[in-house]
PDB file of C-alpha atoms in Angstrom:
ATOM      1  CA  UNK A  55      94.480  94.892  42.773  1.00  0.00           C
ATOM      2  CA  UNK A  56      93.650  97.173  45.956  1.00  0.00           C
ATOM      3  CA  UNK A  57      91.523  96.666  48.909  1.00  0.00           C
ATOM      4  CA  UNK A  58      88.797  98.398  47.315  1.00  0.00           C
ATOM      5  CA  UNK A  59      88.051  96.200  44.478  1.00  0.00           C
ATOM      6  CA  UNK A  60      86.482  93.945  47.234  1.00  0.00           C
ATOM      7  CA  UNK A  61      83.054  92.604  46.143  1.00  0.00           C
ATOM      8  CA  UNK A  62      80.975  92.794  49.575  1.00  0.00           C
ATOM      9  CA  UNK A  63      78.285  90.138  50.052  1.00  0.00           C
ATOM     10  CA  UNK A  64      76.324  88.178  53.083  1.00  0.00           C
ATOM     11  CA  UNK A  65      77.010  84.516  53.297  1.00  0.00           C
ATOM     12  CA  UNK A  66      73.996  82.445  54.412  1.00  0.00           C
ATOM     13  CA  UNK A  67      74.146  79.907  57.927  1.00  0.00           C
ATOM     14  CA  UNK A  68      71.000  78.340  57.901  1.00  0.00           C
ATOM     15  CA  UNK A  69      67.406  79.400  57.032  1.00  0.00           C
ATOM     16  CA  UNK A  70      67.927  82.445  59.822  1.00  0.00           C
ATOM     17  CA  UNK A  71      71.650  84.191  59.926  1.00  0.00           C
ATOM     18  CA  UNK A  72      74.012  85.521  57.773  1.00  0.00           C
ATOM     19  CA  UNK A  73      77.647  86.999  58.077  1.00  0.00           C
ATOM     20  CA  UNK A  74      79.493  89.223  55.676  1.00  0.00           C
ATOM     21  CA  UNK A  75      81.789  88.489  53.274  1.00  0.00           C
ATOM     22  CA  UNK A  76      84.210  90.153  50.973  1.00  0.00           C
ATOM     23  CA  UNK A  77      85.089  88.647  47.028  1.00  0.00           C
ATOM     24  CA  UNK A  78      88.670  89.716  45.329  1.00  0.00           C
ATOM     25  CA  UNK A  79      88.421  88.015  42.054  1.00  0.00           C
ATOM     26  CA  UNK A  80      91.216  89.029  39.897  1.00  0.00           C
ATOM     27  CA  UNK A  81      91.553  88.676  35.812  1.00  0.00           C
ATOM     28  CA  UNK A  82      92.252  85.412  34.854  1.00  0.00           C
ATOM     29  CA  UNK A  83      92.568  83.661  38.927  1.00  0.00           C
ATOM     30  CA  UNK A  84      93.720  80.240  38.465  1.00  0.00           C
ATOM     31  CA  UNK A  85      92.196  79.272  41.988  1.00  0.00           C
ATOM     32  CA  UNK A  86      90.205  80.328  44.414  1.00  0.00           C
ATOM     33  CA  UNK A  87      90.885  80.443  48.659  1.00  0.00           C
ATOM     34  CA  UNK A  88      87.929  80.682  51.380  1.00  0.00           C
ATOM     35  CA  UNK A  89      90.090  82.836  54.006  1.00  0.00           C
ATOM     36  CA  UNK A  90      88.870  82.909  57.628  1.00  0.00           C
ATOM     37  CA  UNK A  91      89.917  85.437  60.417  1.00  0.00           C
ATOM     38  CA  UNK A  92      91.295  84.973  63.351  1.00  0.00           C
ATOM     39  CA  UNK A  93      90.585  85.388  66.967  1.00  0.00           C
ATOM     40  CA  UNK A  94      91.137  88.609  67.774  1.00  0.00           C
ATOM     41  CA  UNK A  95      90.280  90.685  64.757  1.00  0.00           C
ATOM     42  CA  UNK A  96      88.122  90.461  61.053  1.00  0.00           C
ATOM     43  CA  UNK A  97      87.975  89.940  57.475  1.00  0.00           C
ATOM     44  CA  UNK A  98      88.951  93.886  57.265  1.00  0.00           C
ATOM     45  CA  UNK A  99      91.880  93.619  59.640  1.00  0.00           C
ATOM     46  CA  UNK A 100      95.216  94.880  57.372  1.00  0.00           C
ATOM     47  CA  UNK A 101      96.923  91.668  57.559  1.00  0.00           C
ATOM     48  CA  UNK A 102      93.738  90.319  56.022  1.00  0.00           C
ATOM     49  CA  UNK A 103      93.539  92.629  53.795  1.00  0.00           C
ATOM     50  CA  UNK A 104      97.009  92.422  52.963  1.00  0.00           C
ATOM     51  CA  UNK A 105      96.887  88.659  52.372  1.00  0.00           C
ATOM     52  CA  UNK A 106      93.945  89.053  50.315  1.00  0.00           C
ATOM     53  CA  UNK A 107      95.436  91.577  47.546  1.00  0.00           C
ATOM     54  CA  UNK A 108      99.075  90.020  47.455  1.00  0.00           C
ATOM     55  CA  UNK A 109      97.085  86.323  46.513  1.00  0.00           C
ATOM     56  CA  UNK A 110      95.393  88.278  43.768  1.00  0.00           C
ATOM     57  CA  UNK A 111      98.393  90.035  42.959  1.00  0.00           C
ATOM     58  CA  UNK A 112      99.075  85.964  42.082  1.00  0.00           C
ATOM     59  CA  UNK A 113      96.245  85.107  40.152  1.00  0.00           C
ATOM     60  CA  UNK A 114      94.340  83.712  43.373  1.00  0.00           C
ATOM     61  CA  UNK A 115      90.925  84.889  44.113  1.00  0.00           C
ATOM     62  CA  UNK A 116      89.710  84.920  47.935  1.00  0.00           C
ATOM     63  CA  UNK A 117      86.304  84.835  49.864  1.00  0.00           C
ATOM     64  CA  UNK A 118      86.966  86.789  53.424  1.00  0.00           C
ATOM     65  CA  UNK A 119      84.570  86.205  55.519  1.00  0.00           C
ATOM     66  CA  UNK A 120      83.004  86.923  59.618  1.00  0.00           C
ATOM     67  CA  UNK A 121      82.250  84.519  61.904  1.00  0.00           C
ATOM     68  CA  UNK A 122      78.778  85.600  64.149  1.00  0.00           C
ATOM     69  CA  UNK A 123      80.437  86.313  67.470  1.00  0.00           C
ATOM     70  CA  UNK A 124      82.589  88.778  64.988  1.00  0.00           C
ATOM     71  CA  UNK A 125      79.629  90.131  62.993  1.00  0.00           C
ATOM     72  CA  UNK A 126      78.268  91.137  66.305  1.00  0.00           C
ATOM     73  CA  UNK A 127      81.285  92.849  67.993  1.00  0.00           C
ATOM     74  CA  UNK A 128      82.027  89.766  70.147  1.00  0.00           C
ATOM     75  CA  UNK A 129      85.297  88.624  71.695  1.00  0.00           C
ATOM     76  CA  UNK A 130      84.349  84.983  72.387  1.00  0.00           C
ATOM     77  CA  UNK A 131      84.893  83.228  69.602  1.00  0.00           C
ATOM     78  CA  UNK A 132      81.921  80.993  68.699  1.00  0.00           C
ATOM     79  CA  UNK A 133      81.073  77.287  69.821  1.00  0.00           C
ATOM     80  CA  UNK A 134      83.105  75.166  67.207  1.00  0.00           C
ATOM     81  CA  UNK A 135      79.849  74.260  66.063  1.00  0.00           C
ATOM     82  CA  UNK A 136      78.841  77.288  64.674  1.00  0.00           C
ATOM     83  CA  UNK A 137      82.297  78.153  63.669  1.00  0.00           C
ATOM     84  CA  UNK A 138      82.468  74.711  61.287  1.00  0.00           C
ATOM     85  CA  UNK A 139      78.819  75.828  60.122  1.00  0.00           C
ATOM     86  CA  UNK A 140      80.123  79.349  59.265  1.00  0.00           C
ATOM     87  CA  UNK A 141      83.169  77.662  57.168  1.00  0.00           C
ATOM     88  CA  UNK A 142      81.226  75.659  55.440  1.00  0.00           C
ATOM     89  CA  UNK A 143      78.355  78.086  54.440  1.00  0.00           C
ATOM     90  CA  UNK A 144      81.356  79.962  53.193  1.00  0.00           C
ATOM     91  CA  UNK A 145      83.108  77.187  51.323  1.00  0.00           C
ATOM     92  CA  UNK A 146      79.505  76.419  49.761  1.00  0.00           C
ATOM     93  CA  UNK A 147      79.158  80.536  48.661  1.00  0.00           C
ATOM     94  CA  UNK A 148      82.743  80.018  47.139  1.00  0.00           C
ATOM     95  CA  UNK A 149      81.608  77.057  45.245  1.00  0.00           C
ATOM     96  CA  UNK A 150      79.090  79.352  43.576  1.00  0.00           C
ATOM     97  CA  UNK A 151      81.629  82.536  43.394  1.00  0.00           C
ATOM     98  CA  UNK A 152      83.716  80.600  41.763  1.00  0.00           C
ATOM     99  CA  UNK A 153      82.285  77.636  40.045  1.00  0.00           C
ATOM    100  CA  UNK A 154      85.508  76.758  37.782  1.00  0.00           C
ATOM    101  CA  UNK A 155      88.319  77.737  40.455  1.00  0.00           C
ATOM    102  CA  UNK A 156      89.502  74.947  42.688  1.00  0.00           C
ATOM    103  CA  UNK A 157      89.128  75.493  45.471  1.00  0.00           C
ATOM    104  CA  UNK A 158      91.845  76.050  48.996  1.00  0.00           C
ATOM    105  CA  UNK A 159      89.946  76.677  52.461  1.00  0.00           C
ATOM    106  CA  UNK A 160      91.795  77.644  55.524  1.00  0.00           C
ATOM    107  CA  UNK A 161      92.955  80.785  57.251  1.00  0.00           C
ATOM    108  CA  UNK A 162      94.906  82.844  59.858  1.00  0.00           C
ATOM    109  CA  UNK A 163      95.373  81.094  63.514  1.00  0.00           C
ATOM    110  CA  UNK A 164      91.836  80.262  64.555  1.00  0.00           C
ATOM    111  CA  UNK A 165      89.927  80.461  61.562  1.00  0.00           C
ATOM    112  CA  UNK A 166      92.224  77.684  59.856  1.00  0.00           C
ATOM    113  CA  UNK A 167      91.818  75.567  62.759  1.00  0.00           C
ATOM    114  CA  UNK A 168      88.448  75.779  62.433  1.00  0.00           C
ATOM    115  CA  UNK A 169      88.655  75.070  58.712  1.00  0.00           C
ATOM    116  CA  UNK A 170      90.833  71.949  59.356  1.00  0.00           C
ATOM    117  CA  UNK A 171      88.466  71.028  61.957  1.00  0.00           C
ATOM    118  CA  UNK A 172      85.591  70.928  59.801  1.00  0.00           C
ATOM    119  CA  UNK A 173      87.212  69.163  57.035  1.00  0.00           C
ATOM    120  CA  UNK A 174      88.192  66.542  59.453  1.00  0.00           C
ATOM    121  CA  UNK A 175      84.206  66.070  60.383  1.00  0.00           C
ATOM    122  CA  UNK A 176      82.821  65.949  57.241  1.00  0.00           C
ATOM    123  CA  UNK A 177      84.941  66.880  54.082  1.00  0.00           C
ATOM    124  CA  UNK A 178      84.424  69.994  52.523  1.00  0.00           C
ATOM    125  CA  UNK A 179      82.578  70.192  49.280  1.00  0.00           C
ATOM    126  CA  UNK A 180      84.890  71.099  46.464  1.00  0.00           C
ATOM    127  CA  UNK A 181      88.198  71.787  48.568  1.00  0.00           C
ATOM    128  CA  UNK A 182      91.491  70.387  47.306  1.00  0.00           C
ATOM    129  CA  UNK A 183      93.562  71.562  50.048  1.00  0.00           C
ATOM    130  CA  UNK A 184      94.101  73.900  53.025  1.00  0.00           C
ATOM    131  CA  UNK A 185      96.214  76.506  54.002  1.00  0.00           C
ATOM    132  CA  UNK A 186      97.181  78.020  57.670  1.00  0.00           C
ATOM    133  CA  UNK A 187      98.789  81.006  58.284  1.00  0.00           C
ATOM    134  CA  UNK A 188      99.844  80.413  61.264  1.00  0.00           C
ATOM    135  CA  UNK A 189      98.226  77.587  62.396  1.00  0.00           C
ATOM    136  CA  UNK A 190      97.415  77.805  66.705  1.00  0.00           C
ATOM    137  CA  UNK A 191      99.125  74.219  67.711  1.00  0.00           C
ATOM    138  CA  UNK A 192      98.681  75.703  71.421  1.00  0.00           C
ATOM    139  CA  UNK A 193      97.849  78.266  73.675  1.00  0.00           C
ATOM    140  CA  UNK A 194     100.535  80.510  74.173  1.00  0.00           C
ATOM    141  CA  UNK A 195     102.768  79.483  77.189  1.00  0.00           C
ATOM    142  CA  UNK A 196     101.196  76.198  77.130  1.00  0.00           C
ATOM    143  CA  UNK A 197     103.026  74.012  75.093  1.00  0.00           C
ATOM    144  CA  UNK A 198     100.584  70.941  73.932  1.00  0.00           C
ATOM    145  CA  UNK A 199     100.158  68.778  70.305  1.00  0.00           C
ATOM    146  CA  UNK A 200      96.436  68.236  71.328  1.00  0.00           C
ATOM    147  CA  UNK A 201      94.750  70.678  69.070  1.00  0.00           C
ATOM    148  CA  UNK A 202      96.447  68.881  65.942  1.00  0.00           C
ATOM    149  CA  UNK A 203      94.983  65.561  66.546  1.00  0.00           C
ATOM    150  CA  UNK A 204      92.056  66.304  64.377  1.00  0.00           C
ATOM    151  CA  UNK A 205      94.433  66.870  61.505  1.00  0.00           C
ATOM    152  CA  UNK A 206      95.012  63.114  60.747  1.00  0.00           C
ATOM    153  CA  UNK A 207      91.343  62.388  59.828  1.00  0.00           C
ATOM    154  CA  UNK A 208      92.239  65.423  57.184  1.00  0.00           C
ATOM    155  CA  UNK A 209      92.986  63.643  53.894  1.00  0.00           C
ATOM    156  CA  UNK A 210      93.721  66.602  51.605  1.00  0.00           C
ATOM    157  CA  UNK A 211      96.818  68.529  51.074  1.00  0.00           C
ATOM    158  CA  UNK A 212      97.815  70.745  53.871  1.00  0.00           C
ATOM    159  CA  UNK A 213     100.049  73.864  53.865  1.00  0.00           C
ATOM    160  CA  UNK A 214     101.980  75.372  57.020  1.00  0.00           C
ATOM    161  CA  UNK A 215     102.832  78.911  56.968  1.00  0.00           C
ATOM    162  CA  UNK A 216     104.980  79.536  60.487  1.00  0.00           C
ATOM    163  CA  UNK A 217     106.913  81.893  61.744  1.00  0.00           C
ATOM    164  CA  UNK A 218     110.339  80.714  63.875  1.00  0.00           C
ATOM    165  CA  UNK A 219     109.026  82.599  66.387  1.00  0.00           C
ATOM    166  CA  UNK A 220     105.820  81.548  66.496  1.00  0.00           C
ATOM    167  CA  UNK A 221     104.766  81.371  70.445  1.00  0.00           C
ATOM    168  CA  UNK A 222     101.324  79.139  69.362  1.00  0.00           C
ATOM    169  CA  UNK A 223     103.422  76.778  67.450  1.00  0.00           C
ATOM    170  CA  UNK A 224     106.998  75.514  69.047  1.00  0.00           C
ATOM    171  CA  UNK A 225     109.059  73.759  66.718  1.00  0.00           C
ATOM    172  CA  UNK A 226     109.955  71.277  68.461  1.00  0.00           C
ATOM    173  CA  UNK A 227     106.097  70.028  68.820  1.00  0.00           C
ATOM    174  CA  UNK A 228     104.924  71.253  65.346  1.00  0.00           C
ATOM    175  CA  UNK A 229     107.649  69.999  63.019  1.00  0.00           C
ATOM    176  CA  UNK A 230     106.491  66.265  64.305  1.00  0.00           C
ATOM    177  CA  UNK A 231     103.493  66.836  64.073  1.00  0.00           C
ATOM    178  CA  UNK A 232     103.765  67.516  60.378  1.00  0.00           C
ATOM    179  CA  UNK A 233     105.722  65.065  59.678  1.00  0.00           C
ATOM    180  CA  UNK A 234     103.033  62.546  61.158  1.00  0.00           C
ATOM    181  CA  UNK A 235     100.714  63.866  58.244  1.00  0.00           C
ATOM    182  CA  UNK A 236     103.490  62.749  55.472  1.00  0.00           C
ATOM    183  CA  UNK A 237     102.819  63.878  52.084  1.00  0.00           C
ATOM    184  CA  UNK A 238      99.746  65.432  52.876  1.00  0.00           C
ATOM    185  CA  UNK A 239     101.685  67.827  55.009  1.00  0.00           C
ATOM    186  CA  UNK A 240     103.907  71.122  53.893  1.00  0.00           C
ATOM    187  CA  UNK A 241     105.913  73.147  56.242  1.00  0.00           C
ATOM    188  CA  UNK A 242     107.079  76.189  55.265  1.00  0.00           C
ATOM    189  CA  UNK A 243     109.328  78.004  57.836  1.00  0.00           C
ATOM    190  CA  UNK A 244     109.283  81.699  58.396  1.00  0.00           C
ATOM    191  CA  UNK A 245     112.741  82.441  59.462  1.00  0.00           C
ATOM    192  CA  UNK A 246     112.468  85.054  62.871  1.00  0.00           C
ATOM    193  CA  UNK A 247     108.563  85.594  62.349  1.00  0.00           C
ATOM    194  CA  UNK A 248     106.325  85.528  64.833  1.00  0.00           C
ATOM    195  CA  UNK A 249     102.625  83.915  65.147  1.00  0.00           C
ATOM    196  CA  UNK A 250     101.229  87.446  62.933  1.00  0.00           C
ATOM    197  CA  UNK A 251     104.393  87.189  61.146  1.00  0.00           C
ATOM    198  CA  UNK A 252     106.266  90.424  62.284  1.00  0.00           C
ATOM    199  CA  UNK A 253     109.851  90.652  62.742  1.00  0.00           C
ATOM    200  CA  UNK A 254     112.334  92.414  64.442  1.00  0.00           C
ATOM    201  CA  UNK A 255     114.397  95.188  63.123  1.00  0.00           C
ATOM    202  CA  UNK A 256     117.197  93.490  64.015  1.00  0.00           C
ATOM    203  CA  UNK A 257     116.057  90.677  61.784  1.00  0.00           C
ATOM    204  CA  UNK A 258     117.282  92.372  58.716  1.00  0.00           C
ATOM    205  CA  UNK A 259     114.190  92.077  57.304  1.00  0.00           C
ATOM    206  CA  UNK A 260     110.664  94.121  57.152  1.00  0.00           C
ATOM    207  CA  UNK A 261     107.262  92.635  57.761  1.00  0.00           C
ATOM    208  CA  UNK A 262     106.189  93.239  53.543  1.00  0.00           C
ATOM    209  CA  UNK A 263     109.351  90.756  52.775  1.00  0.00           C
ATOM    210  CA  UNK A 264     107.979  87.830  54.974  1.00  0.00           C
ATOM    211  CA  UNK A 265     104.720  88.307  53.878  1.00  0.00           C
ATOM    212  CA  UNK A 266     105.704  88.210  50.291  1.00  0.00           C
ATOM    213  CA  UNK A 267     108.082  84.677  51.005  1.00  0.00           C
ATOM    214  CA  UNK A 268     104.683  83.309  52.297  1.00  0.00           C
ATOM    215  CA  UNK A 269     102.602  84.307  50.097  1.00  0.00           C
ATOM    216  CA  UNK A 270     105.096  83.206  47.029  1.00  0.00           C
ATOM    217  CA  UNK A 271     105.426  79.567  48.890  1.00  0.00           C
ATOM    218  CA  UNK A 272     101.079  79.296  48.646  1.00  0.00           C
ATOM    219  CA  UNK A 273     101.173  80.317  45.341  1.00  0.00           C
ATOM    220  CA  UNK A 274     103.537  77.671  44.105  1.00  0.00           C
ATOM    221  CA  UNK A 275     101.741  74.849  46.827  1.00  0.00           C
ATOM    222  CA  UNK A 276      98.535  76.376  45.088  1.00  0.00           C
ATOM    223  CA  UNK A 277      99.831  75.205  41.666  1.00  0.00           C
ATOM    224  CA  UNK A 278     101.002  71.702  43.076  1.00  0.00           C
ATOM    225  CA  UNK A 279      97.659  70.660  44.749  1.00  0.00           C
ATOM    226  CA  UNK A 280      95.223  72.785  41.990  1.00  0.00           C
ATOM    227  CA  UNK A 281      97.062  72.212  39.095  1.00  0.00           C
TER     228      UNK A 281
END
């Protein structure tokens, strides 16, 4: 499965604005995953890319997706507002993708946060679980729990894929904050990765064997929560 056996499409907010989208269904997926961006860059990013054919690659089919201030060329991210909007107008374009999949929602740094924040509103129609790549516990430099204290009004499964290194997420606040969640909550730990999951050389390990640990560890939560 390559990058160019992505299925473009526009994903509806509202009567009067739509985003773009990308579809990698492979053969056979056993589930489905509504992937949001990050910050700083969009659904065609590499990393995105990357994460979307190494899912298929396990039998999991993805939705990438822009939010406006993205489909525009912005660098403010959007009003959390139209951010939760945007996930769920792609969750609800997934449900119809993918009618028989279950369903996982979620994404890199901000776009799982905003994910997790609009499951905590109002849950999500047909999700099962979500799944952060990285998830942004704080600015960097500013160590803080505060942006996690949606995540107990989040009653699905939830999946943490960190780097050790990972200057949004210290340890030391983000390991009790999981724990808080119980058995809702899964933290797998990305040994010397940092918040876009690069290591160092001196690591002893490349970039493609991280991203292949985390994407193994979703497949096999995939199979837990979906199965």
């Amino acid at each position: 499965m390559t990058a160019e056996a992505a299925e473009r499409l526009r994903v509806e907010i509202g009567s009067d604005q739509t985003v773009s989208g990308l579809v990698v269904q492979p053969p056979q997926a056993r589930a489905g995953y509504v992937f949001a961006h990050g910050a700083g860059a969009g659904m065609t990013h590499k990393s995105m890319e990357t994460v979307a054919t190494g899912l298929a690659e396990r039998g999991i089919a993805t939705l990438r997706y822009q939010f406006p201030y993205m489909e525009k060329g912005g660098k403010r991210p959007d009003p959390p507002a139209v951010a939760h909007a945007t996930v769920r107008a792609a969750v609800a374009e997934a449900g119809r993708r993918f009618p028989s999949l279950p369903l996982i929602a979620g994404g890199r740094s901000f776009g799982g946060r905003m994910s997790s924040q609009a499951q905590a509103a109002s849950p999500l129609p047909g999700i099962r679980g979500l799944a952060f790549l990285g998830f942004p516990l704080h600015p960097a430099g500013k160590p803080s729990s505060d942006r996690a204290k949606h995540l107990s009004d989040v009653e699905i499964p939830m999946l943490f894929l960190q780097g050790t290194r990972d200057a949004l997420a210290e340890l030391s606040l983000l390991e009790p904050v999981v724990k808080s969640l119980g058995s809702r909550a899964t933290l797998h730990l990305l040994d010397g990765a940092d918040h876009s999951f690069h290591v160092l050389k001196s690591s002893g390990r490349n970039d493609g064997a991280v991203m292949d640990e985390a994407l193994d560890a979703f497949a096999a939560w995939v199979d837990d929560v979906a199965g």
